Short mmCIF file of C-alpha atoms in Angstrom, two decimals:
data_model
loop_
_atom_site.label_atom_id
_atom_site.label_comp_id
_atom_site.label_asym_id
_atom_site.label_seq_id
_atom_site.Cartn_x
_atom_site.Cartn_y
_atom_site.Cartn_z
CA UNK A 1 66.87 -146.68 -28.54
CA UNK A 2 69.38 -147.65 -31.25
CA UNK A 3 66.71 -146.89 -33.85
CA UNK A 4 66.39 -143.34 -32.57
CA UNK A 5 70.13 -142.69 -32.62
CA UNK A 6 70.55 -144.19 -36.09
CA UNK A 7 67.67 -142.07 -37.42
CA UNK A 8 69.27 -138.89 -36.09
CA UNK A 9 72.67 -139.89 -37.40
CA UNK A 10 71.38 -140.63 -40.90
CA UNK A 11 69.35 -137.43 -40.89
CA UNK A 12 72.35 -135.28 -39.95
CA UNK A 13 75.17 -137.06 -41.70
CA UNK A 14 73.62 -138.26 -44.94
CA UNK A 15 73.37 -135.13 -47.05
CA UNK A 16 71.44 -136.94 -49.73
CA UNK A 17 68.57 -137.10 -47.24
CA UNK A 18 68.33 -133.30 -47.50
CA UNK A 19 66.89 -133.75 -51.00
CA UNK A 20 64.08 -135.87 -49.55
CA UNK A 21 63.45 -133.24 -46.84
CA UNK A 22 63.41 -130.47 -49.48
CA UNK A 23 60.98 -132.44 -51.65
CA UNK A 24 58.58 -132.97 -48.74
CA UNK A 25 58.94 -129.32 -47.74
CA UNK A 26 58.10 -127.99 -51.20
CA UNK A 27 55.19 -130.38 -51.68
CA UNK A 28 53.65 -129.51 -48.31
CA UNK A 29 54.04 -125.79 -48.96
CA UNK A 30 52.57 -126.11 -52.46
CA UNK A 31 49.53 -128.14 -51.40
CA UNK A 32 48.90 -125.89 -48.39
CA UNK A 33 49.04 -122.73 -50.51
CA UNK A 34 46.74 -124.10 -53.20
CA UNK A 35 44.28 -125.59 -50.73
CA UNK A 36 44.17 -122.41 -48.58
CA UNK A 37 43.62 -120.07 -51.54
CA UNK A 38 40.93 -122.28 -53.08
CA UNK A 39 39.28 -122.85 -49.71
CA UNK A 40 39.30 -119.09 -49.06
CA UNK A 41 37.84 -118.46 -52.51
CA UNK A 42 35.08 -120.98 -51.82
CA UNK A 43 34.37 -119.45 -48.43
CA UNK A 44 34.08 -115.97 -49.94
CA UNK A 45 31.75 -117.29 -52.66
CA UNK A 46 29.56 -118.89 -50.00
CA UNK A 47 29.53 -115.69 -47.93
CA UNK A 48 28.55 -113.58 -50.94
CA UNK A 49 25.90 -116.09 -52.00
CA UNK A 50 24.56 -116.24 -48.47
CA UNK A 51 24.43 -112.47 -48.19
CA UNK A 52 22.14 -112.10 -51.21
CA UNK A 53 19.35 -114.31 -49.89
CA UNK A 54 17.34 -114.98 -46.78
CA UNK A 55 17.62 -118.27 -44.89
CA UNK A 56 14.76 -119.71 -46.94
CA UNK A 57 13.48 -118.95 -50.43
CA UNK A 58 10.00 -119.63 -51.80
CA UNK A 59 9.83 -119.33 -55.57
CA UNK A 60 8.65 -120.79 -58.85
CA UNK A 61 12.02 -121.73 -60.34
CA UNK A 62 10.68 -122.74 -63.71
CA UNK A 63 9.00 -119.50 -64.71
CA UNK A 64 9.52 -115.73 -64.91
CA UNK A 65 5.78 -115.27 -64.32
CA UNK A 66 6.09 -115.71 -60.56
CA UNK A 67 3.34 -117.18 -58.39
CA UNK A 68 0.08 -116.05 -56.79
CA UNK A 69 -1.00 -115.38 -53.19
CA UNK A 70 2.51 -114.57 -51.95
CA UNK A 71 1.29 -112.02 -49.39
CA UNK A 72 -1.49 -114.26 -48.10
CA UNK A 73 1.09 -117.03 -47.66
CA UNK A 74 3.46 -114.71 -45.76
CA UNK A 75 0.64 -113.65 -43.46
CA UNK A 76 -0.38 -117.28 -42.89
CA UNK A 77 3.19 -118.30 -42.07
CA UNK A 78 3.58 -115.49 -39.55
CA UNK A 79 0.27 -116.43 -37.91
CA UNK A 80 1.08 -120.15 -37.76
CA UNK A 81 1.77 -121.13 -34.11
CA UNK A 82 4.51 -123.58 -35.13
CA UNK A 83 6.24 -121.65 -37.94
CA UNK A 84 5.52 -118.03 -37.05
CA UNK A 85 7.70 -117.85 -33.90
CA UNK A 86 10.76 -118.83 -36.00
CA UNK A 87 10.29 -116.13 -38.66
CA UNK A 88 12.06 -112.83 -38.16
CA UNK A 89 11.07 -111.23 -41.46
CA UNK A 90 9.68 -112.25 -44.84
CA UNK A 91 9.44 -110.14 -47.98
CA UNK A 92 8.36 -110.66 -51.61
CA UNK A 93 10.67 -109.90 -54.53
CA UNK A 94 10.03 -109.52 -58.27
CA UNK A 95 12.70 -110.28 -60.87
CA UNK A 96 12.54 -109.24 -64.48
CA UNK A 97 14.82 -108.05 -67.25
CA UNK A 98 15.06 -104.76 -69.02
CA UNK A 99 17.28 -101.97 -70.28
CA UNK A 100 18.70 -99.10 -68.25
CA UNK A 101 19.46 -95.83 -70.01
CA UNK A 102 21.08 -92.68 -68.68
CA UNK A 103 19.45 -89.81 -70.61
CA UNK A 104 22.24 -87.32 -69.82
CA UNK A 105 25.06 -89.51 -71.11
CA UNK A 106 23.02 -91.56 -73.63
CA UNK A 107 24.51 -94.75 -72.18
CA UNK A 108 22.36 -97.90 -72.38
CA UNK A 109 22.94 -101.16 -70.49
CA UNK A 110 21.06 -104.45 -69.99
CA UNK A 111 19.76 -104.98 -66.49
CA UNK A 112 18.14 -107.48 -64.19
CA UNK A 113 15.53 -105.37 -62.43
CA UNK A 114 14.42 -106.39 -58.93
CA UNK A 115 11.35 -105.07 -57.19
CA UNK A 116 11.93 -104.91 -53.43
CA UNK A 117 10.41 -103.50 -50.30
CA UNK A 118 13.59 -101.81 -49.14
CA UNK A 119 12.80 -101.72 -45.41
CA UNK A 120 11.99 -105.46 -45.38
CA UNK A 121 14.63 -106.48 -47.89
CA UNK A 122 17.48 -105.04 -45.86
CA UNK A 123 16.32 -107.14 -42.86
CA UNK A 124 16.32 -110.53 -44.61
CA UNK A 125 19.80 -110.39 -46.18
CA UNK A 126 23.02 -108.36 -46.27
CA UNK A 127 21.85 -105.99 -49.00
CA UNK A 128 22.29 -102.92 -46.79
CA UNK A 129 25.97 -103.68 -46.16
CA UNK A 130 26.77 -103.06 -49.84
CA UNK A 131 25.03 -99.68 -50.15
CA UNK A 132 27.54 -96.93 -50.84
CA UNK A 133 25.71 -93.70 -49.97
CA UNK A 134 23.83 -95.34 -47.09
CA UNK A 135 27.18 -96.04 -45.42
CA UNK A 136 28.34 -92.43 -45.46
CA UNK A 137 24.91 -90.77 -45.30
CA UNK A 138 22.94 -93.16 -43.03
CA UNK A 139 19.19 -93.07 -43.38
CA UNK A 140 19.13 -91.18 -46.70
CA UNK A 141 18.76 -94.07 -49.18
CA UNK A 142 15.15 -94.62 -50.21
CA UNK A 143 13.18 -95.87 -53.22
CA UNK A 144 10.39 -93.39 -52.55
CA UNK A 145 9.88 -90.37 -54.85
CA UNK A 146 12.73 -87.89 -54.44
CA UNK A 147 14.34 -84.86 -56.01
CA UNK A 148 17.92 -83.93 -56.90
CA UNK A 149 20.24 -83.18 -53.98
CA UNK A 150 22.44 -80.22 -54.87
CA UNK A 151 25.48 -78.93 -53.01
CA UNK A 152 26.46 -75.26 -52.90
CA UNK A 153 28.91 -72.98 -51.10
CA UNK A 154 27.93 -71.10 -47.98
CA UNK A 155 28.74 -67.44 -47.42
CA UNK A 156 32.10 -68.61 -46.06
CA UNK A 157 32.79 -70.51 -49.27
CA UNK A 158 32.39 -73.96 -47.70
CA UNK A 159 30.45 -76.42 -49.84
CA UNK A 160 27.64 -78.20 -48.03
CA UNK A 161 24.72 -80.48 -48.94
CA UNK A 162 20.99 -80.11 -48.23
CA UNK A 163 20.44 -80.06 -44.44
CA UNK A 164 19.18 -83.65 -44.02
CA UNK A 165 22.01 -85.17 -46.06
CA UNK A 166 24.56 -82.87 -44.47
CA UNK A 167 23.35 -83.93 -41.01
CA UNK A 168 23.64 -87.61 -41.99
CA UNK A 169 27.21 -87.05 -43.21
CA UNK A 170 28.16 -85.23 -40.01
CA UNK A 171 26.64 -88.12 -38.02
CA UNK A 172 28.80 -90.66 -39.84
CA UNK A 173 31.89 -88.45 -39.61
CA UNK A 174 31.46 -88.11 -35.83
CA UNK A 175 31.09 -91.87 -35.35
CA UNK A 176 33.86 -92.95 -37.75
CA UNK A 177 37.29 -93.97 -36.58
CA UNK A 178 40.36 -92.17 -37.96
CA UNK A 179 41.06 -95.23 -40.12
CA UNK A 180 37.52 -95.15 -41.56
CA UNK A 181 37.79 -91.44 -42.26
CA UNK A 182 41.11 -91.98 -44.02
CA UNK A 183 39.56 -94.70 -46.22
CA UNK A 184 36.54 -92.57 -47.18
CA UNK A 185 36.78 -92.17 -51.00
CA UNK A 186 36.62 -88.39 -51.08
CA UNK A 187 37.06 -87.10 -54.60
CA UNK A 188 39.79 -84.47 -54.41
CA UNK A 189 38.77 -82.99 -57.76
CA UNK A 190 35.80 -81.20 -56.24
CA UNK A 191 36.05 -78.38 -53.68
CA UNK A 192 33.76 -80.05 -51.15
CA UNK A 193 34.92 -82.54 -48.59
CA UNK A 194 32.35 -85.30 -49.08
CA UNK A 195 32.21 -88.73 -50.71
CA UNK A 196 30.20 -89.43 -53.84
CA UNK A 197 28.95 -86.97 -56.42
CA UNK A 198 26.06 -84.58 -56.08
CA UNK A 199 24.41 -82.63 -58.77
CA UNK A 200 25.35 -80.06 -59.88
CA UNK A 201 29.02 -80.83 -59.57
CA UNK A 202 30.51 -77.70 -57.97
CA UNK A 203 32.51 -76.37 -60.85
CA UNK A 204 34.47 -73.18 -60.39
CA UNK A 205 32.13 -71.14 -62.60
CA UNK A 206 29.17 -72.29 -60.55
CA UNK A 207 30.99 -71.41 -57.35
CA UNK A 208 31.51 -67.88 -58.61
CA UNK A 209 27.90 -67.46 -59.75
CA UNK A 210 25.05 -66.13 -57.70
CA UNK A 211 23.44 -69.48 -56.86
CA UNK A 212 21.11 -70.22 -53.97
CA UNK A 213 22.35 -72.44 -51.16
CA UNK A 214 22.22 -76.21 -51.03
CA UNK A 215 18.79 -77.49 -51.92
CA UNK A 216 16.62 -80.24 -53.39
CA UNK A 217 15.44 -79.34 -56.85
CA UNK A 218 13.92 -80.92 -59.97
CA UNK A 219 10.76 -82.99 -60.21
CA UNK A 220 10.02 -85.86 -57.82
CA UNK A 221 10.78 -89.28 -59.29
CA UNK A 222 10.94 -92.74 -57.66
CA UNK A 223 14.36 -93.87 -56.53
CA UNK A 224 16.46 -96.64 -58.08
CA UNK A 225 19.50 -98.44 -56.66
CA UNK A 226 22.00 -99.68 -59.23
CA UNK A 227 24.70 -102.32 -59.06
CA UNK A 228 28.00 -100.58 -58.47
CA UNK A 229 29.49 -101.77 -61.77
CA UNK A 230 26.44 -100.27 -63.53
CA UNK A 231 27.45 -96.74 -62.57
CA UNK A 232 31.14 -96.80 -61.72
CA UNK A 233 34.45 -97.96 -63.12
CA UNK A 234 36.91 -100.03 -61.17
CA UNK A 235 40.62 -99.22 -61.32
CA UNK A 236 43.46 -101.69 -61.11
CA UNK A 237 43.60 -101.31 -57.31
CA UNK A 238 39.94 -102.26 -56.95
CA UNK A 239 38.74 -98.71 -56.15
CA UNK A 240 35.55 -97.43 -57.78
CA UNK A 241 35.14 -94.09 -59.52
CA UNK A 242 31.49 -93.14 -59.86
CA UNK A 243 30.59 -91.29 -63.03
CA UNK A 244 26.91 -90.64 -62.29
CA UNK A 245 25.70 -88.08 -59.79
CA UNK A 246 23.22 -88.92 -57.07
CA UNK A 247 19.79 -87.81 -58.20
CA UNK A 248 20.53 -88.23 -61.92
CA UNK A 249 17.64 -89.51 -64.04
CA UNK A 250 17.67 -93.17 -65.08
CA UNK A 251 15.24 -94.54 -67.67
CA UNK A 252 14.19 -98.18 -67.33
CA UNK A 253 12.50 -100.12 -70.12
CA UNK A 254 10.72 -103.39 -69.32
CA UNK A 255 8.82 -106.07 -71.21
CA UNK A 256 5.91 -107.35 -69.09
CA UNK A 257 5.03 -111.03 -69.29
CA UNK A 258 1.43 -112.11 -68.89
CA UNK A 259 0.16 -114.92 -66.66
CA UNK A 260 0.11 -117.23 -69.67
CA UNK A 261 3.78 -116.54 -70.41
CA UNK A 262 3.17 -114.27 -73.41
CA UNK A 263 4.81 -110.91 -73.96
CA UNK A 264 2.41 -108.09 -73.39
CA UNK A 265 0.15 -107.22 -76.29
CA UNK A 266 0.29 -104.25 -78.68
CA UNK A 267 1.08 -101.78 -75.90
CA UNK A 268 4.65 -103.12 -76.06
CA UNK A 269 7.45 -102.37 -73.61
CA UNK A 270 6.86 -100.02 -70.69
CA UNK A 271 9.19 -97.23 -69.63
CA UNK A 272 9.60 -95.34 -66.42
CA UNK A 273 11.96 -92.66 -65.14
CA UNK A 274 13.75 -92.99 -61.79
CA UNK A 275 16.34 -91.06 -59.84
CA UNK A 276 19.67 -92.65 -58.98
CA UNK A 277 19.43 -93.04 -55.18
CA UNK A 278 22.40 -95.30 -54.35
CA UNK A 279 24.57 -98.10 -55.66
CA UNK A 280 25.00 -101.54 -54.14
CA UNK A 281 27.96 -103.88 -54.31
CA UNK A 282 27.39 -107.55 -53.55
CA UNK A 283 30.94 -108.54 -54.53
CA UNK A 284 29.73 -110.73 -57.41
CA UNK A 285 30.51 -109.01 -60.71
CA UNK A 286 27.75 -110.74 -62.67
CA UNK A 287 25.20 -109.22 -60.28
CA UNK A 288 26.82 -105.82 -59.74
CA UNK A 289 27.14 -105.23 -63.49
CA UNK A 290 23.43 -105.84 -64.22
CA UNK A 291 21.42 -105.23 -61.04
CA UNK A 292 18.83 -102.50 -60.64
CA UNK A 293 16.51 -102.30 -57.61
CA UNK A 294 13.22 -100.39 -57.62
CA UNK A 295 10.17 -100.27 -55.39
CA UNK A 296 8.22 -103.54 -55.34
CA UNK A 297 4.74 -102.05 -55.76
CA UNK A 298 5.82 -99.79 -58.61
CA UNK A 299 7.51 -102.59 -60.55
CA UNK A 300 4.59 -104.92 -59.92
CA UNK A 301 2.23 -102.37 -61.42
CA UNK A 302 4.50 -101.70 -64.42
CA UNK A 303 4.58 -105.43 -65.17
CA UNK A 304 0.83 -105.86 -64.67
CA UNK A 305 1.54 -108.30 -61.84
CA UNK A 306 -0.61 -106.39 -59.35
CA UNK A 307 -4.12 -107.30 -58.24
CA UNK A 308 -6.76 -106.17 -60.72
CA UNK A 309 -10.43 -106.89 -61.20
CA UNK A 310 -12.91 -105.75 -63.83
CA UNK A 311 -16.15 -106.82 -65.53
CA UNK A 312 -15.93 -108.54 -68.88
CA UNK A 313 -18.05 -106.56 -71.34
CA UNK A 314 -18.96 -109.65 -73.36
CA UNK A 315 -19.90 -112.03 -70.57
CA UNK A 316 -20.71 -109.55 -67.86
CA UNK A 317 -18.71 -111.64 -65.41
CA UNK A 318 -16.20 -110.35 -62.91
CA UNK A 319 -12.57 -111.03 -63.89
CA UNK A 320 -9.77 -111.07 -61.32
CA UNK A 321 -6.00 -111.05 -61.85
CA UNK A 322 -4.35 -112.03 -58.61
CA UNK A 323 -1.10 -110.34 -57.66
CA UNK A 324 2.13 -112.21 -58.38
CA UNK A 325 5.69 -112.16 -57.04
CA UNK A 326 8.81 -114.01 -58.24
CA UNK A 327 10.12 -114.97 -54.84
CA UNK A 328 9.63 -114.73 -51.10
CA UNK A 329 12.75 -114.47 -48.96
CA UNK A 330 12.46 -115.50 -45.32
CA UNK A 331 14.85 -114.59 -42.50
CA UNK A 332 14.68 -116.94 -39.50
CA UNK A 333 15.36 -116.00 -35.93
CA UNK A 334 18.72 -117.05 -34.43
CA UNK A 335 18.74 -120.68 -33.29
CA UNK A 336 15.95 -121.84 -35.59
CA UNK A 337 16.38 -125.24 -37.24
CA UNK A 338 16.51 -124.22 -40.91
CA UNK A 339 15.75 -127.67 -42.35
CA UNK A 340 12.88 -128.31 -39.94
CA UNK A 341 11.30 -124.93 -40.72
CA UNK A 342 11.83 -125.52 -44.46
CA UNK A 343 9.99 -128.84 -44.27
CA UNK A 344 7.19 -127.27 -42.27
CA UNK A 345 6.80 -124.46 -44.82
CA UNK A 346 6.75 -126.99 -47.66
CA UNK A 347 3.90 -128.85 -46.00
CA UNK A 348 2.12 -125.57 -45.31
CA UNK A 349 2.43 -124.50 -48.96
CA UNK A 350 0.88 -127.76 -50.17
CA UNK A 351 -2.08 -127.25 -47.85
CA UNK A 352 -2.27 -123.53 -48.70
CA UNK A 353 -2.09 -123.76 -52.51
CA UNK A 354 -4.43 -126.72 -53.07
CA UNK A 355 -7.77 -124.93 -52.42
CA UNK A 356 -6.64 -121.89 -54.42
CA UNK A 357 -5.73 -123.62 -57.69
CA UNK A 358 -9.25 -123.20 -58.99
CA UNK A 359 -9.15 -119.44 -58.38
CA UNK A 360 -6.31 -118.57 -60.76
CA UNK A 361 -5.86 -118.56 -64.52
CA UNK A 362 -2.62 -120.51 -64.55
CA UNK A 363 -2.52 -123.14 -61.75
CA UNK A 364 0.92 -124.30 -62.94
CA UNK A 365 2.41 -121.19 -61.38
CA UNK A 366 1.25 -122.49 -57.99
CA UNK A 367 2.21 -126.12 -58.61
CA UNK A 368 5.78 -125.19 -59.55
CA UNK A 369 6.56 -123.39 -56.28
CA UNK A 370 9.47 -124.78 -54.25
CA UNK A 371 10.80 -123.99 -50.77
CA UNK A 372 14.62 -124.03 -50.60
CA UNK A 373 17.35 -123.10 -48.19
CA UNK A 374 19.78 -120.45 -49.44
CA UNK A 375 22.41 -123.16 -49.91
CA UNK A 376 20.08 -125.30 -52.01
CA UNK A 377 19.22 -122.24 -54.08
CA UNK A 378 22.92 -121.52 -54.81
CA UNK A 379 23.98 -125.17 -54.96
CA UNK A 380 24.91 -125.16 -58.65
CA UNK A 381 27.23 -122.18 -58.25
CA UNK A 382 28.81 -123.35 -54.98
CA UNK A 383 29.27 -126.94 -56.16
CA UNK A 384 31.13 -125.74 -59.23
CA UNK A 385 33.65 -123.89 -57.06
CA UNK A 386 33.89 -126.84 -54.66
CA UNK A 387 34.69 -129.22 -57.51
CA UNK A 388 37.27 -126.79 -58.83
CA UNK A 389 38.87 -126.67 -55.37
CA UNK A 390 39.12 -130.44 -55.04
CA UNK A 391 40.24 -130.87 -58.64
CA UNK A 392 43.14 -128.45 -58.22
CA UNK A 393 44.09 -129.99 -54.87
CA UNK A 394 44.07 -133.51 -56.35
CA UNK A 395 46.23 -132.37 -59.26
CA UNK A 396 48.82 -130.89 -56.92
CA UNK A 397 48.53 -133.97 -54.71
CA UNK A 398 49.42 -136.15 -57.71
CA UNK A 399 52.35 -133.91 -58.47
CA UNK A 400 53.41 -134.33 -54.84
CA UNK A 401 53.65 -138.09 -55.47
CA UNK A 402 57.05 -137.22 -56.89
CA UNK A 403 58.15 -136.71 -53.30
CA UNK A 404 57.27 -140.33 -52.49
CA UNK A 405 59.34 -141.58 -55.40
CA UNK A 406 62.23 -139.34 -54.42
CA UNK A 407 62.15 -140.57 -50.82
CA UNK A 408 62.06 -144.16 -52.03
CA UNK A 409 65.10 -143.60 -54.30
CA UNK A 410 67.07 -141.80 -51.57
CA UNK A 411 66.38 -144.51 -49.02
CA UNK A 412 67.18 -147.27 -51.48
CA UNK A 413 70.57 -145.68 -52.11
CA UNK A 414 71.19 -145.40 -48.37
CA UNK A 415 70.38 -149.08 -47.88
CA UNK A 416 72.75 -150.00 -50.69
CA UNK A 417 75.52 -147.98 -49.08
CA UNK A 418 74.82 -149.17 -45.54
CA UNK A 419 74.61 -152.92 -46.19
CA UNK A 420 77.65 -153.52 -43.95
CA UNK A 421 76.13 -151.49 -41.09
CA UNK A 422 72.89 -153.44 -41.43
CA UNK A 423 74.81 -156.71 -41.28
CA UNK A 424 76.62 -155.62 -38.11
CA UNK A 425 73.37 -154.52 -36.48
CA UNK A 426 71.74 -157.84 -37.26
CA UNK A 427 74.82 -159.80 -36.13
CA UNK A 428 74.55 -158.26 -32.65
CA UNK A 429 70.92 -159.29 -32.28
CA UNK A 430 68.73 -156.79 -34.13
CA UNK A 431 65.66 -158.38 -35.71
CA UNK A 432 64.53 -157.86 -39.32
CA UNK A 433 61.53 -155.96 -38.02
CA UNK A 434 63.81 -153.74 -35.96
CA UNK A 435 66.02 -152.96 -38.97
CA UNK A 436 62.94 -152.15 -41.05
CA UNK A 437 61.76 -149.93 -38.23
CA UNK A 438 64.98 -147.90 -38.51
CA UNK A 439 64.23 -146.85 -42.06
CA UNK A 440 60.51 -146.34 -41.48
CA UNK A 441 61.40 -144.11 -38.54
CA UNK A 442 63.92 -142.42 -40.76
CA UNK A 443 61.15 -141.74 -43.28
CA UNK A 444 58.94 -140.37 -40.51
CA UNK A 445 61.77 -138.07 -39.43
CA UNK A 446 62.11 -136.76 -42.97
CA UNK A 447 58.36 -136.13 -43.02
CA UNK A 448 58.40 -134.39 -39.62
CA UNK A 449 61.24 -132.03 -40.56
CA UNK A 450 60.22 -131.41 -44.18
CA UNK A 451 56.53 -131.09 -43.31
CA UNK A 452 57.23 -128.61 -40.51
CA UNK A 453 59.40 -126.39 -42.67
CA UNK A 454 56.91 -126.66 -45.56
CA UNK A 455 54.01 -125.75 -43.29
CA UNK A 456 55.80 -122.65 -42.01
CA UNK A 457 56.69 -121.58 -45.56
CA UNK A 458 53.13 -122.22 -46.76
CA UNK A 459 51.53 -120.28 -43.92
CA UNK A 460 53.86 -117.30 -44.39
CA UNK A 461 53.36 -117.31 -48.16
CA UNK A 462 49.57 -117.41 -47.88
CA UNK A 463 49.59 -114.66 -45.23
CA UNK A 464 51.67 -112.34 -47.44
CA UNK A 465 50.35 -113.58 -50.79
CA UNK A 466 48.84 -110.20 -51.72
CA UNK A 467 52.11 -108.44 -50.91
CA UNK A 468 53.94 -111.00 -53.05
CA UNK A 469 51.58 -110.27 -55.90
CA UNK A 470 52.11 -106.52 -55.46
CA UNK A 471 55.86 -107.11 -55.60
CA UNK A 472 55.55 -109.16 -58.79
CA UNK A 473 53.31 -106.51 -60.28
CA UNK A 474 55.86 -103.83 -59.36
CA UNK A 475 58.60 -105.82 -61.08
CA UNK A 476 56.44 -106.41 -64.16
CA UNK A 477 52.75 -105.57 -64.68
CA UNK A 478 52.45 -108.73 -66.76
CA UNK A 479 53.27 -110.80 -63.66
CA UNK A 480 49.97 -109.84 -62.01
CA UNK A 481 47.95 -113.03 -61.47
CA UNK A 482 44.93 -111.62 -59.59
CA UNK A 483 43.34 -108.73 -61.45
CA UNK A 484 40.55 -107.16 -59.33
CA UNK A 485 38.94 -105.91 -62.55
CA UNK A 486 38.31 -109.51 -63.55
CA UNK A 487 37.83 -111.49 -60.35
CA UNK A 488 34.82 -110.89 -58.14
CA UNK A 489 37.01 -110.24 -55.08
CA UNK A 490 39.55 -107.49 -54.62
CA UNK A 491 42.14 -109.47 -52.65
CA UNK A 492 43.47 -113.01 -52.86
CA UNK A 493 42.15 -115.07 -49.90
CA UNK A 494 45.00 -115.19 -47.38
CA UNK A 495 43.76 -117.18 -44.41
CA UNK A 496 44.98 -120.65 -43.48
CA UNK A 497 42.66 -123.06 -41.70
CA UNK A 498 44.77 -124.55 -38.83
CA UNK A 499 42.98 -127.89 -39.15
CA UNK A 500 43.76 -128.10 -42.84
CA UNK A 501 47.42 -127.27 -42.15
CA UNK A 502 47.59 -129.98 -39.47
CA UNK A 503 45.95 -132.51 -41.81
CA UNK A 504 48.39 -131.79 -44.65
CA UNK A 505 51.30 -132.03 -42.20
CA UNK A 506 50.15 -135.45 -40.95
CA UNK A 507 49.63 -136.68 -44.52
CA UNK A 508 53.20 -135.59 -45.34
CA UNK A 509 54.55 -137.72 -42.47
CA UNK A 510 52.49 -140.75 -43.53
CA UNK A 511 53.53 -140.34 -47.17
CA UNK A 512 57.20 -140.12 -46.15
CA UNK A 513 56.85 -143.36 -44.19
CA UNK A 514 55.21 -145.02 -47.19
CA UNK A 515 58.08 -143.83 -49.37
CA UNK A 516 60.55 -145.66 -47.13
CA UNK A 517 58.72 -149.02 -47.16
CA UNK A 518 60.55 -150.52 -50.15
CA UNK A 519 63.96 -149.59 -48.74
CA UNK A 520 62.93 -150.85 -45.28
CA UNK A 521 61.81 -154.15 -46.76
CA UNK A 522 65.14 -154.53 -48.57
CA UNK A 523 67.07 -153.75 -45.37
CA UNK A 524 65.00 -156.28 -43.40
CA UNK A 525 65.90 -159.02 -45.91
CA UNK A 526 69.66 -158.53 -45.59
CA UNK A 527 71.50 -161.60 -44.18
CA UNK A 528 74.29 -160.64 -41.78
CA UNK A 529 76.77 -163.22 -43.11
CA UNK A 530 76.23 -162.22 -46.73
CA UNK A 531 76.43 -158.55 -45.86
CA UNK A 532 79.73 -158.92 -44.00
CA UNK A 533 81.18 -161.24 -46.65
CA UNK A 534 80.16 -158.77 -49.33
CA UNK A 535 81.83 -155.87 -47.54
#
């Protein structure tokens, strides 16, 4: 009991101990803030990476040429009595590179062009969640041939869209909450109360002219979905301003690669014209600034990756080019064991591809196929962020070692000043272990108080970290540390994992006790007679 009372007395009466408490408090708050922000950043990276892929990915990682028999393999997997029941959806994807050009504005950009089956693709990952027009006009985004949607005023002077798009907007408007309606990015520059831009933009001179009502016009062209940063600019608050109208023509230039890995012969690059159907935001700038999505079958044909057969004029023999795809994404049903299904699909691919190697021109495209989970596919990217998280945490942990030294110095000074008290305590029967226990308990008390205050400060700071940044930015724009135009996320992660907070708190208590060991050892070695004679 005397240990408890002495601990409380030293904690309340010895003001120098407040420095130790403050050091522990600041270190706990600092480590908690850094760990929470980095952990939140890592979690958001994982969520974004997860949302771009299915549960499993089948692909030839070493080649842009893709692999053969993708559709036959999908059909075989779905029909397999052991694997099929676990598959919810599977879809092929083609990746290639090209150039996107907007003929109206003469703007040209590099692009990673993906060929997708939109109805299947939106079922295997979170692609649909990032579609802009599909959110406000549900059911209107398609990659099929389409014309230009044009808005126009009614006889009452109210601007409306073509009937199907107008009905989709009214459907969303009726189902949206007041908060969602308030957040809808309606451009106040135009006299129609809708989000996005439609061609022709309803300028005043057009409003006064004798134009027909809202309608689809122009020639039919296949649709294309662009990454949001391909067709919009992002302001300092993270909001996007789209500068291309829905339905605008987009020219795509591609360089097909043959089965043998050669660029296509004298026919050179291929070009095709699409209509801007929607834009998609994954939240990863590198993707959103280069992505373009077109119909799978159309891209496959443009790249000469479709199935073709003909008769060789010289030999008279039948020649077959089997269709190729870059990747197959697989969505599993809830509750499926991802690793078990992955292993089963790997074994199935080995059995499936072996007999077909003799049927294709380039068997290496079949041999190089791998089956990966989404996490294995994104491992390089995720591991880099994980290492950055632990590196920063370790650096701040090392800095926090200062707290241990400070606690040791404070306690050593207290022992020096309290030598007489220690001698009296020992002279009335206290053991060396008991005296050491006083200062170790004292260190624990410093850790409990400092860690608790530091945890509260850290949690509050992380919770309001975006508001703090806004305040700093208001004071001086140069003080902004998280620019949404640069980082892939709009807001600084502001969630604290309770388990992490508890762990850091416990570590603070243990570290405080370790900091008091030297002083406790010195106090335990004090001889009562020498202490009293000295005093």
